[in-house]
XYZ file of C-alpha atoms in Angstrom:
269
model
C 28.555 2.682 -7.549
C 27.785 0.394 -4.908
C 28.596 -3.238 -4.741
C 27.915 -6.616 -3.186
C 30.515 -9.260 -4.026
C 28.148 -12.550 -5.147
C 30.352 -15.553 -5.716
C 33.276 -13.667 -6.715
C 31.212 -11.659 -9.175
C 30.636 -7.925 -8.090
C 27.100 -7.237 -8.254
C 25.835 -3.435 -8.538
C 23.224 -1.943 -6.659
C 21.238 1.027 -5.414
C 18.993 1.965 -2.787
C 16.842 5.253 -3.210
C 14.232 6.087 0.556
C 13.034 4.697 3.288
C 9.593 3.096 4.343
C 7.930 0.183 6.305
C 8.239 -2.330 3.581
C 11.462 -2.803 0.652
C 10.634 -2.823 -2.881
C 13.611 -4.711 -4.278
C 13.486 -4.783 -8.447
C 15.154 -7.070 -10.377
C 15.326 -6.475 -14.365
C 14.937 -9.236 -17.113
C 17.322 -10.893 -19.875
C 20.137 -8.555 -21.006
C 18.892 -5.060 -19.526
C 19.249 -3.449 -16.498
C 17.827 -1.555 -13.372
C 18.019 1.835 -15.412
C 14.445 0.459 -16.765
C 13.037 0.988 -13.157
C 13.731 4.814 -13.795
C 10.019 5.382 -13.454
C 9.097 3.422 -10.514
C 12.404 4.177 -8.553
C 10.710 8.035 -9.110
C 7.313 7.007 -8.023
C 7.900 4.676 -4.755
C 10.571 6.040 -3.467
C 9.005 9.013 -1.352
C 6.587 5.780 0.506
C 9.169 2.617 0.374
C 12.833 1.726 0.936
C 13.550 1.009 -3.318
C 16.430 -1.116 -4.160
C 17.499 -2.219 -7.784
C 20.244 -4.119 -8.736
C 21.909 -5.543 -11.957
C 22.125 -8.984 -12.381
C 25.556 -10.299 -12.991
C 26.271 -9.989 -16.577
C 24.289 -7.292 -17.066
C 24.985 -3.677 -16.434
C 27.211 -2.100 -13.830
C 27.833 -5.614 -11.938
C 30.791 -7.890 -13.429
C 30.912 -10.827 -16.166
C 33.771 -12.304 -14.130
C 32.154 -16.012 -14.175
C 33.410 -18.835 -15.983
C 30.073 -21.161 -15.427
C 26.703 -18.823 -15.547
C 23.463 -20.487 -14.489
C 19.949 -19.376 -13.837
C 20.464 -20.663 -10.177
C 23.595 -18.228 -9.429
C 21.830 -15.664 -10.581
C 19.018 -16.810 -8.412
C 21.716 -16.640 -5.464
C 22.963 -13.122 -6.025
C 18.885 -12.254 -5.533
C 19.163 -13.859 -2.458
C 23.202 -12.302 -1.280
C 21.556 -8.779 -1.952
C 18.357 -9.661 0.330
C 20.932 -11.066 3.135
C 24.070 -8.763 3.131
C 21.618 -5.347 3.041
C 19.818 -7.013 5.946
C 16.716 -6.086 3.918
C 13.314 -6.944 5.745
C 9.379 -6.871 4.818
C 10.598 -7.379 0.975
C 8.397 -6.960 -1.601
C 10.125 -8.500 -4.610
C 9.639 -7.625 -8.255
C 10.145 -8.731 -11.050
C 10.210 -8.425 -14.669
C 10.950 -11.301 -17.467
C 13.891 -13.634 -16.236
C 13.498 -11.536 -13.172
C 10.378 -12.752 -11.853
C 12.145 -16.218 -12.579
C 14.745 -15.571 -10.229
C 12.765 -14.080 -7.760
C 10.785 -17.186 -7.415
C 13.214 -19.467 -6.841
C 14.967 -16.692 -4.580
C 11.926 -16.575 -2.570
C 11.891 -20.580 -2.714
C 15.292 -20.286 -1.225
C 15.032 -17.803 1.330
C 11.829 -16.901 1.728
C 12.123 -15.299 5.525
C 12.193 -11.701 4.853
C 9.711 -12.010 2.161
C 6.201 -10.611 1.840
C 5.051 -9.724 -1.155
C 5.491 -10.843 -5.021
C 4.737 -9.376 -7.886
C 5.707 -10.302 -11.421
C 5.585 -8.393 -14.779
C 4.722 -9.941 -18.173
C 5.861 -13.292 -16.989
C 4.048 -16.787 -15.965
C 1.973 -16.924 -18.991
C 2.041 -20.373 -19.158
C 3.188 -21.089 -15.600
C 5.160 -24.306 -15.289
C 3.517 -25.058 -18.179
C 6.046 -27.340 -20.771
C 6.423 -26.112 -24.355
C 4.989 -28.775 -26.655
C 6.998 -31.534 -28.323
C 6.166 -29.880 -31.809
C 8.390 -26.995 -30.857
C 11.515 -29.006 -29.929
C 12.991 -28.701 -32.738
C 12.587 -25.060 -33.165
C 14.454 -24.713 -29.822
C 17.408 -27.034 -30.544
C 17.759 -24.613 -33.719
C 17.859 -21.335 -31.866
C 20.671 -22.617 -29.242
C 22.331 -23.220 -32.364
C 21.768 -20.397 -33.894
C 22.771 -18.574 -30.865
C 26.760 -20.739 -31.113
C 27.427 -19.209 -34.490
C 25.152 -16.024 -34.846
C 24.746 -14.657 -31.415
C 23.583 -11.432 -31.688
C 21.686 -11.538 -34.840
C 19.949 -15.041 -32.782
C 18.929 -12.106 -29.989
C 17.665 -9.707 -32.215
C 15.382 -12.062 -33.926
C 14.233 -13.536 -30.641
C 13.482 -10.121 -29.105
C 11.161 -8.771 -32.496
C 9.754 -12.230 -32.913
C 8.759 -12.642 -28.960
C 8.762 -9.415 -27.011
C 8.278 -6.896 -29.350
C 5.300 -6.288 -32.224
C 5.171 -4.342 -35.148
C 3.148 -1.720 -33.095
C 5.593 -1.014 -30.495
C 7.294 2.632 -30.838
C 10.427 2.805 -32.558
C 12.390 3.893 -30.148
C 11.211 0.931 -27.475
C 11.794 -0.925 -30.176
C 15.453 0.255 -31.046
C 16.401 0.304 -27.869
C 15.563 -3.446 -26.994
C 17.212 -4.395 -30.379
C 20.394 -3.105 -29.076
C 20.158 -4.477 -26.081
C 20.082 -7.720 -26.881
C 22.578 -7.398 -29.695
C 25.173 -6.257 -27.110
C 24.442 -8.246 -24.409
C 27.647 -10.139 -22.948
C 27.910 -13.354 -25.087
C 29.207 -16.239 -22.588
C 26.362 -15.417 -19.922
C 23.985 -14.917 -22.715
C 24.963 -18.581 -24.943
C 25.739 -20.140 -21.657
C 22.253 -19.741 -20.067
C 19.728 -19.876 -23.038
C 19.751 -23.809 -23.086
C 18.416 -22.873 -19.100
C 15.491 -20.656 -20.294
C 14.084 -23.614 -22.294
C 13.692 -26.056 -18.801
C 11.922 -22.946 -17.071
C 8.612 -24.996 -16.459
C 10.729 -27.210 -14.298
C 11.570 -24.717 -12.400
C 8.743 -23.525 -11.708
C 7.238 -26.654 -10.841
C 9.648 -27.065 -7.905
C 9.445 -23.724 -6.631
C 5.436 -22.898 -6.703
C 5.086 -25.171 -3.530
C 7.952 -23.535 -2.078
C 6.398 -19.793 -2.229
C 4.629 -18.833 0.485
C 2.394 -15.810 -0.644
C 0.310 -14.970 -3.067
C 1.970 -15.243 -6.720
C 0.972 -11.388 -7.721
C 0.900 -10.835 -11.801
C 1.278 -7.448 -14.243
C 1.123 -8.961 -17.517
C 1.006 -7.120 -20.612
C -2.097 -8.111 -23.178
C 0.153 -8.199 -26.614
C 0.683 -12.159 -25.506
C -2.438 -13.591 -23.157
C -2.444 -15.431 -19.847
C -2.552 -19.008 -19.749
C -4.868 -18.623 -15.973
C -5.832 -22.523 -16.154
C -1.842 -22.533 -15.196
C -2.178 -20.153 -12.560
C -5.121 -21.850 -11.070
C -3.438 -25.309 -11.037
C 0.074 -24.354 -10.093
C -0.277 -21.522 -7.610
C -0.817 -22.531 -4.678
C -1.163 -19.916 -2.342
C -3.375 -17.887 -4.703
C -2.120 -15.430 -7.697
C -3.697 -11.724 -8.780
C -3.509 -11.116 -12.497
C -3.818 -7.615 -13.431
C -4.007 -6.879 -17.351
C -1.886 -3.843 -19.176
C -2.682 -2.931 -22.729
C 0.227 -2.438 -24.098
C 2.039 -3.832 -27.477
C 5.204 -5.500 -26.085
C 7.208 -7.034 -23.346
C 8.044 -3.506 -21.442
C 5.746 -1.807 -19.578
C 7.901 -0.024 -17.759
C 9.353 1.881 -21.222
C 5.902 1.976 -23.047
C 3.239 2.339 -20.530
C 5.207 3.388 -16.679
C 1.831 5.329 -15.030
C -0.148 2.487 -15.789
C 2.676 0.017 -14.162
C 3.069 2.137 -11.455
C -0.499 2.730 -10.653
C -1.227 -1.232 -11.055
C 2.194 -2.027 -8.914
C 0.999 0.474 -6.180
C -2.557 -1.374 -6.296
C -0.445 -4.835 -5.707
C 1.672 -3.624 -2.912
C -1.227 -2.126 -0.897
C -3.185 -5.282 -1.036
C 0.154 -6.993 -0.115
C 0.800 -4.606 3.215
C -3.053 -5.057 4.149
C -2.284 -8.586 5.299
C 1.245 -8.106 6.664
C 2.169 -6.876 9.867
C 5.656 -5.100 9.183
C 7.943 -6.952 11.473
């Protein structure tokens, strides 16, 4: 297993080829970079692939007493720096195309290309006052009833009736089991996304690239107001959250679409 230490926190990663451009994945909320299976396969023979796990999550360490969306943001960015990666292509699913945004906000010098996956569907977008208290009720929910708070989430919001079983099962679990202080200590966080977003969309300096998956639609009057430097939406059918598990040709054939038109107006440095 390799490792990057990331504010004390040990943060695991792998790197699969070689190419003129990095594809560097980052996974979403309480998974890991074993979902990339697929596309690690598929891009590796053309591009330098690196995944990592987020801290929490995974092979990296829960050794963190305060756990944020921002240091999670920052581990993005210590994997970019101490590989010395270059002509990065960052992608992201779920939370992960939330950190990669404000990673690219932060340290946007070796980046050139980014493409998100069922994410920004109402970009920077608030959620409306009626749903308030329905959020106060899930953080605490989440204090007393942590996992059985996830598992409700994840069939309510990412999953349908429709998906397969086992996508299904698997999610389930993962959520159930996912480490509890990172997991109560950064929900509150997911809830004050839209401010995020709102301070990093100036901040990005390409093209805001989307793979979003039609069980939930696309709020594009969001993209068209908030992205700045242009966005690409590219539609999946598909009946959940997880394209990579339910649908990976189709994801890989719409990702490989993406990073083409992304190297057609880069010059690899």
């Amino acid at each position: 297993m390799n490792t990057i230490i990331s504010n004390g926190t040990p943060i695991s990663y792998h790197i699969y080829g070689s190419g003129p451009a990095t594809l560097l994945f980052v996974h979403g909320s309480f998974i890991d970079q074993t979902y990339w299976k697929e596309q690690v396969s598929f891009f590796k023979e053309k591009y330098k692939v690196v995944t990592m796990d987020l801290a929490g999550h995974g092979e990296s360490g829960t050794n963190r007493d305060t756990w944020t969306l921002h240091g999670m943001a920052d581990d993005v960015v210590i994997v970019i720096r101490e590989l010395q990666l270059e002509n990065v292509i960052l992608v992201g699913h779920s939370l992960g195309a939330n950190l990669i945004l404000m990673a690219a906000a932060q340290y946007p010098g070796s980046v050139i290309g980014f493409i998100a996956i069922d994410n920004f569907k109402n970009l920077a977008t608030p959620l409306p006052r009626e749903y308030e208290s329905q959020v106060a009720a899930i953080i605490e929910s989440s204090k007393v009833a942590y996992a059985d708070t996830n598992e409700h989430y994840a069939r309510m919001v990412l999953l349908t009736p429709t998906t397969p079983r086992w996508i299904t099962d698997k999610i389930v679990a993962a959520y159930r089991n996912s480490y509890e202080p990172m997991g109560r200590q950064t929900l509150p966080q997911f809830f004050e996304m839209d401010r995020i977003e709102r301070e990093c969309m100036p901040l990005l300096r390409v093209r805001m690239n989307l793979i979003n998956v039609n069980y939930m639609p696309t709020n594009v009057a969001a993209l068209e107001k908030h992205a700045v430097n242009g966005y690409a939406l590219i539609t999946l059918a598909g009946t959940c959250h997880y394209p990579m598990l339910e649908s990976p040709k189709a994801l890989n054939e719409a990702l490989d679409e993406v990073i083409d038109s992304v190297l057609e107006v880069n010059v690899m440095r």
